[in-house]
PDB file of C-alpha atoms in Angstrom:
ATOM      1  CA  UNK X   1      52.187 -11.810 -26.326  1.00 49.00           C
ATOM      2  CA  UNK X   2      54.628  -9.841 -23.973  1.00 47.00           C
ATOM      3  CA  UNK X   3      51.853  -7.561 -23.643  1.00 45.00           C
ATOM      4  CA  UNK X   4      49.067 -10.105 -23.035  1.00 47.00           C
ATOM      5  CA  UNK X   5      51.285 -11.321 -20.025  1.00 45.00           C
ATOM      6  CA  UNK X   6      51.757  -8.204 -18.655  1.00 45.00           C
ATOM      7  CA  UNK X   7      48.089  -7.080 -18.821  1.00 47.00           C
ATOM      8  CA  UNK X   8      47.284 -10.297 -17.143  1.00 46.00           C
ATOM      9  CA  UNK X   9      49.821 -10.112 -14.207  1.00 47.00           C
ATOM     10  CA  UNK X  10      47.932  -6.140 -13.241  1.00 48.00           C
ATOM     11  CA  UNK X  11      44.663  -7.923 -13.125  1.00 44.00           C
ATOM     12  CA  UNK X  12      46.326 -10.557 -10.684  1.00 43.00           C
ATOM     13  CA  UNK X  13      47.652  -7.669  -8.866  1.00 48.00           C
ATOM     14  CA  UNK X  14      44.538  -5.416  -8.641  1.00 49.00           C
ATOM     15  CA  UNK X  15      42.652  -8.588  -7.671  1.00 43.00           C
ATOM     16  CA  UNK X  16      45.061  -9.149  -4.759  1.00 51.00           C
ATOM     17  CA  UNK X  17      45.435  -6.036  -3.724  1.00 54.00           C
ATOM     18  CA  UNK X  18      41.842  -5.483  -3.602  1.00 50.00           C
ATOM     19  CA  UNK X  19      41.804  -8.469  -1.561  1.00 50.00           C
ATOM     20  CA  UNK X  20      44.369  -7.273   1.272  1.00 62.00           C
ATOM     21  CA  UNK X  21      42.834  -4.520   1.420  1.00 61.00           C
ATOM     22  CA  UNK X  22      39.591  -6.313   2.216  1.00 57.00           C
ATOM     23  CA  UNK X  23      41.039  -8.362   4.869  1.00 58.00           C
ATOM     24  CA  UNK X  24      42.870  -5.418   6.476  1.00 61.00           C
ATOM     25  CA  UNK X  25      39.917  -3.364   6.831  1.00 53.00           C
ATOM     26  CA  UNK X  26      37.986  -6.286   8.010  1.00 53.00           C
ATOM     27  CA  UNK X  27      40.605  -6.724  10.822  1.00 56.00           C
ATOM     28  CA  UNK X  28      40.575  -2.837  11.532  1.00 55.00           C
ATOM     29  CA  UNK X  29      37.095  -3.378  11.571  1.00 60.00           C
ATOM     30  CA  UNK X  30      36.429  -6.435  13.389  1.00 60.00           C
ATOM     31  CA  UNK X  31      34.796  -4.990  16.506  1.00 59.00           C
ATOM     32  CA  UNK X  32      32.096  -3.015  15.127  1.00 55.00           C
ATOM     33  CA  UNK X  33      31.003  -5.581  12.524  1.00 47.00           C
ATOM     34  CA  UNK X  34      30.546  -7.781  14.666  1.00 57.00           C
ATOM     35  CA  UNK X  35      28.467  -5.521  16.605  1.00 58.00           C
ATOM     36  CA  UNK X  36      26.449  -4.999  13.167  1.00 54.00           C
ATOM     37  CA  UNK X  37      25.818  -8.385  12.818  1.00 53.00           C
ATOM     38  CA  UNK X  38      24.846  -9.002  16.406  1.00 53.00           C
ATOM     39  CA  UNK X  39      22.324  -6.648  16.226  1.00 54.00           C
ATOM     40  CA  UNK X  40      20.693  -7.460  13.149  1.00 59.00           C
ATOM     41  CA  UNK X  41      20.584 -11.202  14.624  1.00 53.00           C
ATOM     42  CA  UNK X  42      18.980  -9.550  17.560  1.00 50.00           C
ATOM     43  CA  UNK X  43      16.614  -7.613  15.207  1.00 53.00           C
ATOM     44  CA  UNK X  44      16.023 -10.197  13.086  1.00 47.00           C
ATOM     45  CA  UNK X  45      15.100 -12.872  16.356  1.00 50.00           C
ATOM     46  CA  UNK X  46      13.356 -10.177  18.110  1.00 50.00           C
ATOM     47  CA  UNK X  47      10.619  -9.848  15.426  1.00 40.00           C
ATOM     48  CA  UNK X  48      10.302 -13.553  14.814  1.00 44.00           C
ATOM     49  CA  UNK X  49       9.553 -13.912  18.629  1.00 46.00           C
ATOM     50  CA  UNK X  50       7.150 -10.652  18.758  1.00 38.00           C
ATOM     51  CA  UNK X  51       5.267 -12.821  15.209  1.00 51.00           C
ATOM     52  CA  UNK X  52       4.977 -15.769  16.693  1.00 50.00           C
ATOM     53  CA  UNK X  53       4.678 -15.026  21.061  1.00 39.00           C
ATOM     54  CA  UNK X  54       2.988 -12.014  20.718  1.00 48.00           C
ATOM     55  CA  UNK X  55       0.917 -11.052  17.641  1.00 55.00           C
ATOM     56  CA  UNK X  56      -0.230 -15.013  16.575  1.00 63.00           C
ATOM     57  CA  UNK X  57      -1.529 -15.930  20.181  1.00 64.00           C
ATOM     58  CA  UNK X  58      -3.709 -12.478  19.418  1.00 61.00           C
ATOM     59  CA  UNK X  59      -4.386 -12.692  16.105  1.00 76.00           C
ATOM     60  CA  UNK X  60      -6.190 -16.075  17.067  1.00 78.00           C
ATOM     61  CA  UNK X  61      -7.775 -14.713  20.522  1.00 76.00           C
ATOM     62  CA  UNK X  62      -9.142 -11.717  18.527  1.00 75.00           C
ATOM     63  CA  UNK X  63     -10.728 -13.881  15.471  1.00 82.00           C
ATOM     64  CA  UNK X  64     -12.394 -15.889  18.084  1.00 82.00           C
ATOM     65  CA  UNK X  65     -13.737 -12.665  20.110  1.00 87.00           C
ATOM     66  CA  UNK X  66     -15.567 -11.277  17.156  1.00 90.00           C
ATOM     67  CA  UNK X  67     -17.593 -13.787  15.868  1.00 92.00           C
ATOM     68  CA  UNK X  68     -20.466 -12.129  17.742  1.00 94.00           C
ATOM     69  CA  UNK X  69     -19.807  -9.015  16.460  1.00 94.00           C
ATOM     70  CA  UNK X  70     -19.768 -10.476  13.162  1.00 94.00           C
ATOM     71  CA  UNK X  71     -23.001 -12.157  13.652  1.00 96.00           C
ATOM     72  CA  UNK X  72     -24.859  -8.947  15.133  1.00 96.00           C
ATOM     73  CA  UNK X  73     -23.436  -6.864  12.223  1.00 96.00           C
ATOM     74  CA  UNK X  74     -24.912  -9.230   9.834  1.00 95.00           C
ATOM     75  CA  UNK X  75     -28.131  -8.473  11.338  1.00 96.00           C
ATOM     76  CA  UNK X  76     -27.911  -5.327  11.369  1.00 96.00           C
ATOM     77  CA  UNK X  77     -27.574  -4.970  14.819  1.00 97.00           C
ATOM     78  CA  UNK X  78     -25.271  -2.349  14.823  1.00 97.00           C
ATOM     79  CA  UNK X  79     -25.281  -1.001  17.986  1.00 97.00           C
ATOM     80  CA  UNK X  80     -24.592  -4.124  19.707  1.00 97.00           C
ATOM     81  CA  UNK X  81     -21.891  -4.705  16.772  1.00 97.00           C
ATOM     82  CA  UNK X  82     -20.207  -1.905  17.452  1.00 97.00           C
ATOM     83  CA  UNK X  83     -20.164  -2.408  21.747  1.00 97.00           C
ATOM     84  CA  UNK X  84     -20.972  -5.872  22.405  1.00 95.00           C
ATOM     85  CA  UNK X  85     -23.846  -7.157  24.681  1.00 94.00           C
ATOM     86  CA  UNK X  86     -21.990  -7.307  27.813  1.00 91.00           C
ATOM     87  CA  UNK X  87     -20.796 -11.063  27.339  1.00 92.00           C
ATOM     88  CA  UNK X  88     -19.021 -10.169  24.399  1.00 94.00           C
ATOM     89  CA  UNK X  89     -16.764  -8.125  22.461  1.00 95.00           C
ATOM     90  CA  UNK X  90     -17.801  -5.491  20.299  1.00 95.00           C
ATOM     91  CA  UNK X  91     -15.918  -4.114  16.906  1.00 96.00           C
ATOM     92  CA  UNK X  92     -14.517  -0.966  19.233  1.00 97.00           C
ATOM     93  CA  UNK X  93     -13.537  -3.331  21.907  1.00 95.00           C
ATOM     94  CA  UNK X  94     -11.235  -5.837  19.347  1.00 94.00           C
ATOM     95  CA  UNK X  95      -9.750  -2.461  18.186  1.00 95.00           C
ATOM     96  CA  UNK X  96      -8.954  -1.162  21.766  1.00 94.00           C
ATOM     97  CA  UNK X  97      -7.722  -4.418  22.748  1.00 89.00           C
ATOM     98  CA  UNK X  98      -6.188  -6.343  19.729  1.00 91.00           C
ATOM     99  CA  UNK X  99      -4.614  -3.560  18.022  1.00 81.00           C
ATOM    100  CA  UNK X 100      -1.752  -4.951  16.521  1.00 79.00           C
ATOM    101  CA  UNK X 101      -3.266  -7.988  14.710  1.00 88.00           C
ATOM    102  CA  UNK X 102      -5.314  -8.222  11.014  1.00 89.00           C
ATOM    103  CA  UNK X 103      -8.476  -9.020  12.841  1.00 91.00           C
ATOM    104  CA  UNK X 104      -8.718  -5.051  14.732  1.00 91.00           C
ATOM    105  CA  UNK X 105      -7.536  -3.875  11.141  1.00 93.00           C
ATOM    106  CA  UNK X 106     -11.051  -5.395   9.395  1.00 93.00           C
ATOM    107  CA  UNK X 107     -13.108  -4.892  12.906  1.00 95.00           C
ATOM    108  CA  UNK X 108     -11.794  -0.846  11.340  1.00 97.00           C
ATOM    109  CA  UNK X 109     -14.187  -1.344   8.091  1.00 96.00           C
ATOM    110  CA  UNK X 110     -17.253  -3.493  10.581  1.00 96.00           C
ATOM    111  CA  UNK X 111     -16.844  -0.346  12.742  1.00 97.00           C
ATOM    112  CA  UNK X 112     -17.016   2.049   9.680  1.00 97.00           C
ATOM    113  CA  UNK X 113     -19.929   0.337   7.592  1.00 97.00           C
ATOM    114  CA  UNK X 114     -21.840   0.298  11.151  1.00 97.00           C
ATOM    115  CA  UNK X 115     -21.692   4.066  11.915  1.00 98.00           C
ATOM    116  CA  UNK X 116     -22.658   4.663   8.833  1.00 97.00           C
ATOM    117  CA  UNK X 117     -25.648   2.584   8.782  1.00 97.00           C
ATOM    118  CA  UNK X 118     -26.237   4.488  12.205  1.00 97.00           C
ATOM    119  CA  UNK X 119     -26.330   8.119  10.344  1.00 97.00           C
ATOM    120  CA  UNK X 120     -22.765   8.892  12.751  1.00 98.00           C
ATOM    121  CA  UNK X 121     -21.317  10.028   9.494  1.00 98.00           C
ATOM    122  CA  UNK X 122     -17.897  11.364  10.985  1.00 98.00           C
ATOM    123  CA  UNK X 123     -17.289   8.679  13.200  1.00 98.00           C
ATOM    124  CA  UNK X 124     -17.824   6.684  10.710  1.00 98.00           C
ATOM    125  CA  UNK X 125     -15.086   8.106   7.895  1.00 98.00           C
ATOM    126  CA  UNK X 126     -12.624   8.145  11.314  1.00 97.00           C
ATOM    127  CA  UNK X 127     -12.695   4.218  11.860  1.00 97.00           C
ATOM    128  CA  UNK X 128     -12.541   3.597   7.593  1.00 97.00           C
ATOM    129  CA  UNK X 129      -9.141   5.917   7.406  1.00 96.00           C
ATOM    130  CA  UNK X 130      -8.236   3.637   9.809  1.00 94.00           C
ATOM    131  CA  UNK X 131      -9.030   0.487   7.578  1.00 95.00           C
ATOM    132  CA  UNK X 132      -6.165  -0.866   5.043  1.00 91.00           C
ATOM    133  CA  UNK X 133      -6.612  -3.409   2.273  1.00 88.00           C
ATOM    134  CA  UNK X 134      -5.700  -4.155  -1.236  1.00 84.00           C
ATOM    135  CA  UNK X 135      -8.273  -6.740  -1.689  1.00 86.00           C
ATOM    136  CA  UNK X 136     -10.270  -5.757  -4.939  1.00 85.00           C
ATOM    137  CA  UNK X 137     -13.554  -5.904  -3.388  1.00 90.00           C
ATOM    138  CA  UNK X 138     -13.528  -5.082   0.219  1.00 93.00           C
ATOM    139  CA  UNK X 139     -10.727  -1.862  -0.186  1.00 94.00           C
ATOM    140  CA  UNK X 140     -12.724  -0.132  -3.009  1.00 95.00           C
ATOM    141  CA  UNK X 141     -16.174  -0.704  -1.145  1.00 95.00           C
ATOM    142  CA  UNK X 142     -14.705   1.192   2.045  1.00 96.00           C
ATOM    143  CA  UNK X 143     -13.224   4.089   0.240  1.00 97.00           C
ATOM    144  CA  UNK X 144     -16.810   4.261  -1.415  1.00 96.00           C
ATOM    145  CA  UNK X 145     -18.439   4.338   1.924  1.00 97.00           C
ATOM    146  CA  UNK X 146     -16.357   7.144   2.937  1.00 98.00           C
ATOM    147  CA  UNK X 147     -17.590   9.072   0.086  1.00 97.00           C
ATOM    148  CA  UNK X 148     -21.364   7.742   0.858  1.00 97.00           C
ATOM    149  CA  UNK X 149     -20.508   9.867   4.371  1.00 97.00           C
ATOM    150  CA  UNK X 150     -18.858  12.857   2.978  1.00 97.00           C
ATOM    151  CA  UNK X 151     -22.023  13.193   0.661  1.00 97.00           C
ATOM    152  CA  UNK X 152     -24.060  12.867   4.110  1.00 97.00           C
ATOM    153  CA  UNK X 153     -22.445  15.783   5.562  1.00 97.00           C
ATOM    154  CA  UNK X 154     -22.494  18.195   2.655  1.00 96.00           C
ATOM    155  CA  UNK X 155     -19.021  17.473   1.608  1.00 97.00           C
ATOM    156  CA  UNK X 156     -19.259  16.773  -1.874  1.00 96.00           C
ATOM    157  CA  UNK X 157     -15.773  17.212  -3.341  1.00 96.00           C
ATOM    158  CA  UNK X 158     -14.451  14.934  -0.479  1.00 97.00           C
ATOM    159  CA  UNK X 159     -17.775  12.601  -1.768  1.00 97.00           C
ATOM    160  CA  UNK X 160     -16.593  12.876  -5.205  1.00 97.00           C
ATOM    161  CA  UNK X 161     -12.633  12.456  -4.851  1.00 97.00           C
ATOM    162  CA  UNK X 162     -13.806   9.463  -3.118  1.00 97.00           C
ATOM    163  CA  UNK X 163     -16.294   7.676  -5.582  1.00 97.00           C
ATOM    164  CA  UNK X 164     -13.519   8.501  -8.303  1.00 96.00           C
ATOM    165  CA  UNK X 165     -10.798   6.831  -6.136  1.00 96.00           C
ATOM    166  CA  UNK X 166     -13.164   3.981  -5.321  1.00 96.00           C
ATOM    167  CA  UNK X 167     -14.124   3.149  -8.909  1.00 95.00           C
ATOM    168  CA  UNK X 168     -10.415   3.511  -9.958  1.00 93.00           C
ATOM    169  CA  UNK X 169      -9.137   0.972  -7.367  1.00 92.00           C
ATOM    170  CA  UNK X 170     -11.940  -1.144  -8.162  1.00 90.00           C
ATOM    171  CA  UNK X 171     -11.556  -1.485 -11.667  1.00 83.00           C
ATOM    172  CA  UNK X 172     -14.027  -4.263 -11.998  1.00 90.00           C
ATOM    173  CA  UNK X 173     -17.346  -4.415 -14.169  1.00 91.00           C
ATOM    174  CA  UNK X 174     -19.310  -4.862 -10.764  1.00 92.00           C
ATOM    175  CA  UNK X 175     -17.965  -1.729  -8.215  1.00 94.00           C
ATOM    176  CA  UNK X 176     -16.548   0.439 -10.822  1.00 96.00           C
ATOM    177  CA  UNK X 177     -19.415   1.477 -12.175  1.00 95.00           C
ATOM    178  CA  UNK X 178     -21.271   1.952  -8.928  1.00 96.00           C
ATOM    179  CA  UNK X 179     -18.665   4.557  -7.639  1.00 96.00           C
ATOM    180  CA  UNK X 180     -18.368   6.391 -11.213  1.00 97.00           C
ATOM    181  CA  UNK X 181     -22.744   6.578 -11.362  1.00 96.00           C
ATOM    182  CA  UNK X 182     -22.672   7.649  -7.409  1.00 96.00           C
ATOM    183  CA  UNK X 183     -20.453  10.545  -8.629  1.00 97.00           C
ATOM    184  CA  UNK X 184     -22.031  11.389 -11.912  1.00 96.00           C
ATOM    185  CA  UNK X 185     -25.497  11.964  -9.862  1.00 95.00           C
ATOM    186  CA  UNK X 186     -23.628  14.366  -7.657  1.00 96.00           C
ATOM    187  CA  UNK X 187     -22.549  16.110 -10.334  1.00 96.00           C
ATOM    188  CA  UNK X 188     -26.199  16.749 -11.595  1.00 95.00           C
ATOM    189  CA  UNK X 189     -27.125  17.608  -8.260  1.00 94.00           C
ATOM    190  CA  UNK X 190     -24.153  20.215  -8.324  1.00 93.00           C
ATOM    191  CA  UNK X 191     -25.084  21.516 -11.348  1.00 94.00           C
ATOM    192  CA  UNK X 192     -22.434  20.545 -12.701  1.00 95.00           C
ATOM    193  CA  UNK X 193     -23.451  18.669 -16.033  1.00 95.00           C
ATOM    194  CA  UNK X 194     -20.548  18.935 -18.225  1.00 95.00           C
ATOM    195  CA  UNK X 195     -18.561  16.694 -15.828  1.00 96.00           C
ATOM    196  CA  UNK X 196     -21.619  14.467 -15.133  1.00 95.00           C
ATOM    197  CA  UNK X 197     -21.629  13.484 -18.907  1.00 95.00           C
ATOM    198  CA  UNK X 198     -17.764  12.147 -19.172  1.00 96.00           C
ATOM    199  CA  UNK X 199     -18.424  10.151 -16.102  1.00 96.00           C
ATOM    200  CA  UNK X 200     -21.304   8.408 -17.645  1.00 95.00           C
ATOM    201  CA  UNK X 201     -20.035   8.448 -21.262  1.00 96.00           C
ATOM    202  CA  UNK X 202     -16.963   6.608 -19.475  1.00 96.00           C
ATOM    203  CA  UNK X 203     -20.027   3.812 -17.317  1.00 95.00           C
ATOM    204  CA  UNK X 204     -21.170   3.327 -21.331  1.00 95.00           C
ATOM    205  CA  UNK X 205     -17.511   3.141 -23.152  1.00 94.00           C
ATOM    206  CA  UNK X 206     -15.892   1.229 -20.395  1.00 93.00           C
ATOM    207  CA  UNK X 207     -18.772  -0.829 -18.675  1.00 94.00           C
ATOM    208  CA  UNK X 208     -21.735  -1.254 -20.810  1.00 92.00           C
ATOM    209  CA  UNK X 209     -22.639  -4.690 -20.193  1.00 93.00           C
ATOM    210  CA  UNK X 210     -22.964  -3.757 -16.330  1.00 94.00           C
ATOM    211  CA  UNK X 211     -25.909  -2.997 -14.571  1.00 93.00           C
ATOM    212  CA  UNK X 212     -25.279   0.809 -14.607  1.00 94.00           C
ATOM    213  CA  UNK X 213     -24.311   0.595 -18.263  1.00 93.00           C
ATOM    214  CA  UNK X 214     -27.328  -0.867 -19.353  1.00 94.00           C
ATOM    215  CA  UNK X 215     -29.339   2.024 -18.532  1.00 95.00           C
ATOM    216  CA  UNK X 216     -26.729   4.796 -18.827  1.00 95.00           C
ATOM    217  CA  UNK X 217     -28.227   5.768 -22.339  1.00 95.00           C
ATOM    218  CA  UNK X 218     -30.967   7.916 -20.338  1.00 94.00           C
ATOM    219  CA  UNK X 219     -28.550   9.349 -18.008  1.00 93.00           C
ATOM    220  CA  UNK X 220     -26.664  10.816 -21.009  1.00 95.00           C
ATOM    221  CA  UNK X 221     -29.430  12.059 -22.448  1.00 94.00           C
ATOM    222  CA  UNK X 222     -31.031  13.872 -19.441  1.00 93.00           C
ATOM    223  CA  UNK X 223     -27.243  15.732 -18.804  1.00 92.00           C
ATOM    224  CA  UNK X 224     -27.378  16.267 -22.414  1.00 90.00           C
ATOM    225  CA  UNK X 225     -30.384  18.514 -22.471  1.00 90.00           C
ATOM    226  CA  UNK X 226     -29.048  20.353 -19.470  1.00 84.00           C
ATOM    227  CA  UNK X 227     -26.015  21.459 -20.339  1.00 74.00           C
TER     228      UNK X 227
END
């Protein structure tokens, strides 16, 4: 029992000392964290007010300024998309002028999709780097254009890597397959027949009911024969 106690009264003891020596170096100490704290307050406030008097009041202003572009790039106006008609603001205007807010991040993909419709294959890769989203339809579809560019320009494993990517970020019975038969016809035009048949045996394992998978059976075939 004497033992109990006595095990009991070091635990006390640890616990206290631990204790003083908390408060001790808090006193010793007392300057600087305060400073710490006082500048993560500052930090802290400083981005709050940069969210909501700085980046908001664009975010808004910038949404507003590209409805026209919207509207010309759904015509297929590109040009006039892509610069504006004088009045108003094109996608490389809201880029220039709004960069720190969502809306110059998507005018990015407009600005992509729009070269490339244009044949300006380089530009048009440049402005889709510059593009970031995790939405399941909009981020695989501009990784796929960038492919769709590099296979423009001759590059074909930068075409390929991107298909693959695209179709693997998709992961969807609608884009997935696109991407993975966009690739697998490169790889017949490369020659290269052996890898065109796993990415089309994958369209019929893992996406037969799609569009693509409905009519892969031929493309198997075809590869079949020349390999």
């Amino acid at each position: 029992m004497a033992k109990g106690k006595n095990q009991n009264r070091e635990v006390v003891d640890d616990v206290e000392n631990a204790l003083t020596r908390t408060e001790q170096y808090i006193e010793e100490n007392q300057k600087s964290l305060m400073i710490i704290v006082a500048a993560i307050i500052v930090i802290v406030g400083g981005y709050l007010g940069y969210q909501r008097f700085l980046v908001a009041p664009q975010e808004k202003e910038a949404s507003a300024q590209m409805f026209m572009a919207e509207r010309y790039f759904e015509q297929d106006s590109f040009r006039l998309a892509l610069n504006g008609d004088g009045m108003n603001y094109g996608f490389l205007d809201i880029i220039d002028e709004y960069s720190i807010t969502k809306s110059a991040n998507l005018a990015s993909y407009y600005a992509g999709i729009s070269f490339l419709n244009l044949g300006e294959y380089k530009d048009a890769i440049d402005y889709l780097k510059d593009f970031d989203s995790t939405d399941e339809m909009v981020g695989p579809v501009s990784i796929g254009a960038m492919g769709d560019a590099h296979a423009e320009l001759g590059e074909y494993d930068k075409a390929l890597s991107m298909y693959k990517k695209a179709a693997s970020k998709a992961s969807n019975e609608f884009l997935s397959p696109i991407y993975l038969m966009k690739a697998g016809i490169l790889y017949e035009q490369n020659g290269e027949y052996d890898k065109a048949l796993e990415v089309y045996q994958e369209i019929e394992k893992e996406y037969k009911e799609s569009r693509e998978g409905r009519q892969i059976e031929k493309y198997i075939a075809r590869v079949k024969q020349m390999s």
